[in-house]
Coordinates of C-alpha atoms in Angstrom, one line a residue:
K4 CA 106.4 187.8 163.9
G5 CA 110.1 186.7 164.4
N6 CA 108.7 183.2 165.7
K7 CA 107.3 182.9 162.6
K8 CA 110.4 183.8 160.5
R9 CA 112.4 181.6 162.6
K10 CA 109.8 178.6 162.1
L11 CA 110.0 179.8 157.8
T12 CA 113.9 179.6 158.1
E13 CA 113.5 176.2 159.9
E14 CA 111.4 174.5 157.4
T15 CA 113.2 176.0 154.7
E16 CA 116.3 174.4 156.3
K17 CA 114.5 171.1 156.8
A18 CA 113.1 171.2 152.9
S19 CA 116.6 172.0 151.7
A20 CA 118.7 169.6 154.3
D21 CA 116.1 167.0 152.9
L22 CA 116.7 168.1 148.9
S23 CA 120.2 168.0 149.5
P24 CA 120.9 164.3 150.3
S25 CA 118.1 163.3 147.3
V26 CA 120.2 165.4 144.9
T27 CA 123.6 164.5 146.3
Q28 CA 122.6 161.0 146.6
E29 CA 121.2 160.9 142.8
P30 CA 124.4 160.7 141.6
P31 CA 125.4 157.2 142.7
V32 CA 122.2 155.9 142.4
K33 CA 122.8 156.3 138.6
T34 CA 126.0 154.9 138.7
K35 CA 124.8 152.0 140.5
K36 CA 121.8 151.5 137.7
A37 CA 124.4 151.8 134.7
K38 CA 126.5 149.0 136.4
K39 CA 123.2 146.4 137.0
K40 CA 122.6 147.3 133.4
E41 CA 125.8 146.7 131.8
L42 CA 126.2 143.6 134.4
S43 CA 122.8 142.3 132.7
E44 CA 124.0 142.8 129.4
A45 CA 126.6 140.6 129.8
E46 CA 125.2 138.0 131.4
K47 CA 122.7 138.0 129.1
K48 CA 125.5 137.5 126.5
L49 CA 126.7 134.5 128.9
A50 CA 122.9 133.4 128.9
N51 CA 122.4 133.4 125.1
R52 CA 125.6 131.7 124.6
E53 CA 124.3 128.9 127.4
S54 CA 120.8 128.6 126.0
S55 CA 122.6 128.0 122.4
L56 CA 124.6 125.5 123.3
E57 CA 121.9 123.7 124.8
Q58 CA 119.7 124.1 122.2
A59 CA 122.8 122.5 119.7
D60 CA 123.0 119.9 122.2
E61 CA 119.4 118.9 122.2
E62 CA 118.9 119.3 118.6
E63 CA 122.2 116.9 118.0
E64 CA 120.9 114.4 120.8
Q65 CA 117.5 114.5 118.1
K66 CA 119.0 114.5 115.2
L67 CA 120.9 111.5 116.4
V68 CA 117.5 109.7 117.9
Q69 CA 116.1 110.7 114.5
N70 CA 118.9 109.2 112.6
K71 CA 118.6 106.0 115.1
V72 CA 114.8 105.6 114.3
K73 CA 115.8 105.8 110.1
Q74 CA 118.3 103.4 110.1
K75 CA 115.7 101.3 112.1
K76 CA 112.8 102.2 109.4
G77 CA 115.3 101.7 106.6
A78 CA 116.5 98.0 107.7
S79 CA 113.0 97.1 108.5
H80 CA 112.0 97.9 104.6
A81 CA 114.8 96.3 103.7
I82 CA 113.9 93.2 105.0
I83 CA 110.2 93.6 104.3
K84 CA 111.5 94.3 100.1
S85 CA 114.0 91.4 100.7
V86 CA 110.7 89.1 101.6
H87 CA 108.4 91.1 99.7
P88 CA 109.6 93.1 97.4
D89 CA 106.4 93.9 95.6
R90 CA 105.5 96.3 98.6
G91 CA 106.4 100.1 98.9
T92 CA 105.1 100.2 95.2
T93 CA 101.3 101.2 94.0
A94 CA 99.8 98.7 91.8
K95 CA 100.1 101.2 88.8
Q96 CA 103.9 100.7 89.2
Q97 CA 103.2 96.9 89.2
K98 CA 101.4 97.1 86.4
E99 CA 103.2 98.7 84.2
K100 CA 106.8 96.8 85.8
K101 CA 105.4 93.7 84.6
L102 CA 104.3 95.5 80.9
A103 CA 107.7 96.4 80.4
D104 CA 109.1 93.3 81.7
E105 CA 106.5 91.5 79.2
T106 CA 107.7 93.6 76.5
V107 CA 111.6 92.5 77.1
N108 CA 110.5 89.2 77.5
R109 CA 109.0 89.5 73.9
R110 CA 111.9 90.7 72.6
T111 CA 113.8 87.6 74.3
V112 CA 114.7 84.5 73.0
F113 CA 115.8 81.5 75.4
V114 CA 118.7 79.4 74.2
G115 CA 119.1 75.9 75.9
N116 CA 121.4 72.9 75.4
L117 CA 124.5 74.6 74.8
P118 CA 127.9 73.0 75.5
V119 CA 129.6 74.9 78.1
S120 CA 132.5 76.0 75.5
C121 CA 130.0 78.1 73.7
T122 CA 131.3 81.8 73.4
L123 CA 129.7 84.8 73.2
Q124 CA 130.8 85.5 70.0
E125 CA 129.8 82.2 68.7
L126 CA 126.0 82.8 69.8
K127 CA 126.4 86.6 68.5
S128 CA 127.6 85.6 65.1
R129 CA 125.1 82.9 65.0
F130 CA 121.9 84.8 65.9
K131 CA 122.7 88.2 64.2
A132 CA 121.5 87.2 61.2
Y133 CA 117.9 87.5 62.4
G134 CA 118.3 91.4 63.5
Q135 CA 120.5 93.4 65.8
I136 CA 121.0 92.3 69.3
K137 CA 121.1 94.2 72.1
S138 CA 122.2 91.8 74.5
I139 CA 123.4 88.4 75.5
R140 CA 123.6 86.7 79.1
F141 CA 124.7 83.0 80.1
R142 CA 122.7 81.3 83.1
S143 CA 123.0 77.7 84.6
L144 CA 126.5 78.4 84.9
V145 CA 127.6 75.9 87.5
P146 CA 131.2 77.0 89.0
A147 CA 134.5 75.4 89.4
E148 CA 134.5 76.5 93.4
D149 CA 132.2 77.1 95.3
T150 CA 133.8 80.7 96.9
L151 CA 133.0 81.8 92.6
S152 CA 129.6 83.5 91.9
K153 CA 128.2 82.7 88.6
K154 CA 128.6 85.8 87.2
L155 CA 132.2 85.3 87.6
A156 CA 132.5 81.6 86.5
G157 CA 131.1 82.7 83.5
I158 CA 133.5 85.5 82.7
K159 CA 136.3 83.5 83.9
R160 CA 135.2 80.6 82.7
K161 CA 135.5 78.6 85.4
V162 CA 133.1 76.0 85.3
H163 CA 132.6 72.9 86.6
P164 CA 134.0 69.8 85.1
N165 CA 131.4 67.9 85.3
A166 CA 128.9 70.5 83.9
K167 CA 128.1 69.6 80.0
F168 CA 124.8 72.2 79.9
I169 CA 124.6 76.0 79.7
N170 CA 121.8 77.9 78.4
A171 CA 121.6 81.7 77.4
Y172 CA 118.9 84.7 76.7
V173 CA 119.2 86.8 73.5
V174 CA 117.9 89.9 73.4
F175 CA 116.8 91.4 70.4
K176 CA 116.0 94.9 69.3
E177 CA 112.3 94.0 67.7
E178 CA 110.2 91.5 68.5
C179 CA 109.7 90.4 65.0
D180 CA 113.6 89.5 64.9
A181 CA 112.8 87.5 68.0
I182 CA 110.1 85.4 66.2
K183 CA 112.2 84.8 63.1
A184 CA 115.3 83.1 65.4
L185 CA 112.9 80.4 66.4
K186 CA 114.2 78.8 63.3
E187 CA 117.0 77.5 64.8
N188 CA 115.6 75.6 67.4
G189 CA 116.5 72.1 67.0
T190 CA 119.7 72.8 64.8
E191 CA 123.1 70.9 66.0
I192 CA 125.3 73.7 67.4
A193 CA 128.2 71.2 68.3
S194 CA 128.6 67.3 67.7
G195 CA 125.5 66.1 70.0
F196 CA 124.7 69.4 70.6
H197 CA 120.5 70.3 69.2
I198 CA 119.6 73.8 70.9
R199 CA 116.4 74.5 72.0
V200 CA 115.1 77.9 71.1
D201 CA 111.8 79.5 72.5
I202 CA 110.2 82.8 73.3
A203 CA 111.0 83.5 77.0
S204 CA 107.4 85.7 77.4
K205 CA 104.9 83.4 79.6
T206 CA 102.5 84.1 77.8
S207 CA 104.0 81.5 75.2
S208 CA 101.6 78.1 76.2
H209 CA 103.2 74.8 75.8
D210 CA 101.3 72.5 73.6
N211 CA 100.6 69.3 75.6
K212 CA 98.7 67.4 72.6
R213 CA 102.1 66.9 71.4
S214 CA 104.1 66.4 73.9
V215 CA 104.8 63.7 76.6
F216 CA 106.4 63.9 80.1
L217 CA 109.1 61.4 81.1
G218 CA 109.8 60.1 84.4
N219 CA 112.7 58.0 86.1
L220 CA 115.2 59.6 84.2
S221 CA 118.8 59.3 85.1
Y222 CA 120.5 62.6 86.6
D223 CA 123.3 62.8 84.2
I224 CA 121.2 62.1 81.2
S225 CA 121.3 64.8 78.1
D226 CA 119.2 66.0 75.9
D227 CA 120.3 64.4 72.8
A228 CA 120.1 61.0 74.5
V229 CA 116.1 61.8 74.9
R230 CA 115.8 62.8 71.4
E231 CA 117.4 59.7 70.2
H232 CA 115.7 57.3 71.8
F233 CA 112.3 59.2 70.6
S234 CA 113.5 59.9 67.0
D235 CA 111.5 57.0 65.7
C236 CA 108.1 58.1 67.1
G237 CA 108.5 61.2 65.0
G238 CA 110.1 64.5 64.4
V239 CA 111.1 66.1 67.7
V240 CA 110.8 69.8 67.9
A241 CA 112.3 70.2 71.1
V242 CA 113.5 68.1 74.5
R243 CA 113.2 69.8 78.0
I244 CA 115.1 68.0 81.3
V245 CA 114.3 69.7 84.4
R246 CA 117.5 70.2 85.9
D247 CA 118.9 71.5 89.4
R248 CA 119.8 75.3 89.3
K249 CA 123.3 74.9 91.3
T250 CA 124.7 71.6 90.6
G251 CA 123.3 71.1 86.7
L252 CA 122.3 67.7 87.5
G253 CA 118.6 66.3 86.1
K254 CA 115.5 65.6 88.4
G255 CA 114.6 62.5 87.1
F256 CA 111.7 63.8 85.0
G257 CA 111.4 66.2 81.4
Y258 CA 109.3 66.5 78.5
V259 CA 109.5 66.1 74.2
L260 CA 107.5 67.9 72.3
F261 CA 106.8 66.4 68.6
E262 CA 105.6 67.7 65.9
N263 CA 102.5 66.2 65.7
T264 CA 100.0 64.3 67.4
D265 CA 100.7 60.7 65.9
A266 CA 104.5 60.6 67.3
V267 CA 102.8 61.0 71.1
H268 CA 100.6 57.6 70.5
L269 CA 104.2 56.2 69.3
A270 CA 106.0 57.1 72.4
L271 CA 103.5 56.0 74.8
K272 CA 104.1 52.9 73.3
L273 CA 108.0 53.4 74.8
N274 CA 106.2 53.1 78.7
N275 CA 108.7 51.2 81.2
S276 CA 111.4 51.0 78.0
A277 CA 115.4 51.1 79.2
L278 CA 117.0 54.4 78.6
L279 CA 120.4 54.7 79.9
G280 CA 119.8 51.6 82.2
R281 CA 116.4 52.8 83.6
K282 CA 113.1 51.9 83.1
I283 CA 111.5 55.0 81.8
R284 CA 107.8 56.3 82.8
V285 CA 105.9 57.5 79.6
K286 CA 102.6 59.8 79.7
R287 CA 100.7 62.5 78.4
C288 CA 100.9 65.6 79.9
G289 CA 98.5 66.9 82.1
E290 CA 97.8 63.2 83.1
K291 CA 98.1 61.9 86.6
W292 CA 100.6 59.0 87.2
K293 CA 99.0 56.0 88.6
A294 CA 100.8 53.3 90.4
P295 CA 100.6 50.0 89.2
Q296 CA 97.6 47.6 90.8
K297 CA 98.1 44.6 93.4
G298 CA 97.3 41.3 92.7
P299 CA 94.5 39.5 94.3
N300 CA 96.0 37.8 97.1
L301 CA 97.6 41.2 97.7
S302 CA 94.4 43.0 98.1
R303 CA 93.0 40.7 100.5
A304 CA 95.6 41.7 102.9
P305 CA 94.3 44.8 104.5
K306 CA 91.1 42.5 105.5
D307 CA 93.5 40.2 107.1
R308 CA 95.1 43.0 108.5
D309 CA 91.6 44.7 110.0
D310 CA 90.8 41.1 111.5
T311 CA 94.3 40.8 113.1
M312 CA 94.3 44.8 114.2
S313 CA 90.8 43.4 115.9
K314 CA 91.9 40.5 117.9
N315 CA 94.7 42.4 119.0
R316 CA 92.6 45.2 120.3
K317 CA 90.4 42.6 122.3
S318 CA 93.5 40.8 123.3
S319 CA 95.1 44.1 124.5
N320 CA 92.1 45.2 126.3
D321 CA 91.7 41.9 128.1
S322 CA 95.5 42.1 129.1
F323 CA 95.1 45.7 130.2
V324 CA 92.2 45.2 132.5
G325 CA 93.8 41.9 133.6
E326 CA 96.8 44.0 134.6
K327 CA 94.6 46.4 136.5
A328 CA 92.9 44.1 138.4
I329 CA 95.8 42.1 139.9
P330 CA 97.6 45.2 141.5
L331 CA 94.7 46.3 142.8
K332 CA 93.8 43.1 145.0
K333 CA 97.6 43.2 145.6
S334 CA 97.4 47.3 146.9
T335 CA 94.2 45.9 149.0
K336 CA 95.9 42.7 150.8
S337 CA 99.1 44.5 152.0
K338 CA 96.9 47.8 153.0
R339 CA 95.1 45.0 155.5
V340 CA 98.4 43.4 156.5
K341 CA 100.2 46.7 157.3
T342 CA 97.3 47.9 159.5
I343 CA 96.6 45.1 161.6
P344 CA 99.8 45.0 163.0
R345 CA 100.0 48.4 163.8
S346 CA 96.5 48.2 165.3
K347 CA 97.6 45.3 167.7
A348 CA 101.0 47.1 168.2
G349 CA 98.7 49.8 169.3
K350 CA 96.7 47.9 172.0
N351 CA 99.7 45.9 172.9
S352 CA 101.1 49.4 173.4

C-alpha cells in the first residue's frame, strides 16, 4: 500500500511538473504571438504602401504608353484627313455636307474682273439693293510679299503691283436675291472693268452653244481687251480668262459667252486674228483643236525615212557581223601563235 501511495504521489508530481512548465510557458508564447501580429500589421502596411507605389508606377507607365499610341494614331489620322478629308465620316454625313454646301452656293454670287482698288463697302453698296447680304470675301489676291498670306494681303491691301484683277464671293440670305443680283453681269464697275456675275453653284451649266474657246492668248491680257475684240460679233455676256492662282497671270486660254448663237459664227471667223501681238485660236466649245495639215512634199517624208531607216538597219547589221567576225579570227590566230611556242618550249626543256 505504501508503495502504491508513493507511486501515485510521484505520478501526480510528474503530472504537475509537466503541467507547471506549460502553464508558466503560456504567457511568453502569447506575447510572442502578439509581437508577431504587431510586426505583421506593420509589415502589411509597408507592403501595401510598396504595392500601391508599384501600381502607381505601372499605371503611369501604361498612361505614357497609351498617350504615345494616341499621339501616333492622332498624327496618322491627321495625315489621312489631310490627304483624304472625306475619311472618318459616314456617307450620310458626306451627303449632308454636300447638300449644305450646295444650298450655300445657290445663295452665293461670284463676281469676277473687279479692280484691285475695289473695297468691301463699295461692293456691298452695289449689291445690297438686291437683298440682305450675309458675307463678302475677296479671292484671287496676289500678295506683295511671299511672307504675307492672301488673307492678310486682302486686309492690309498689300497686293502685288502687277496684279490688276481680283474676284469676290457675295453670300445672300435668300436664293432669290442671288438670282436678282445676276442683273449686274456685264456692268462697268470702273473704267475698263466690266464685271462677270454668276451663281457659284456647280449645277449652273455653261451654255457651250453660245460660247467659243480662245487659245494662244497673251498672259497679261485683260477681260476687257477680249470683250472689245469680239464686240463686233454680237452682244458679249461674259468673258472668262483662266488665270494662275498664285501669280494672277493668264494661262493662255479662256472663253467668251455671247447672247445668241449667231455671234458664235462671226467669232469663228476671227480665228488666227491678231490680239496684243499674238494670233489667237478661236473654236467652238467642246471641239478638239486639230493641228494644221502638212503639204504633199512633207507628207512623203515618213516613207523616205522608212526607206533610209531600213537601209541603215541593213548596213548596221552587216557591219555588226563584220565587226564580230574579225575579232574572232584574230583571237584564234593569237591563241595558235601563243600555244606553239609554249609547246616548243616544253619540248626543248
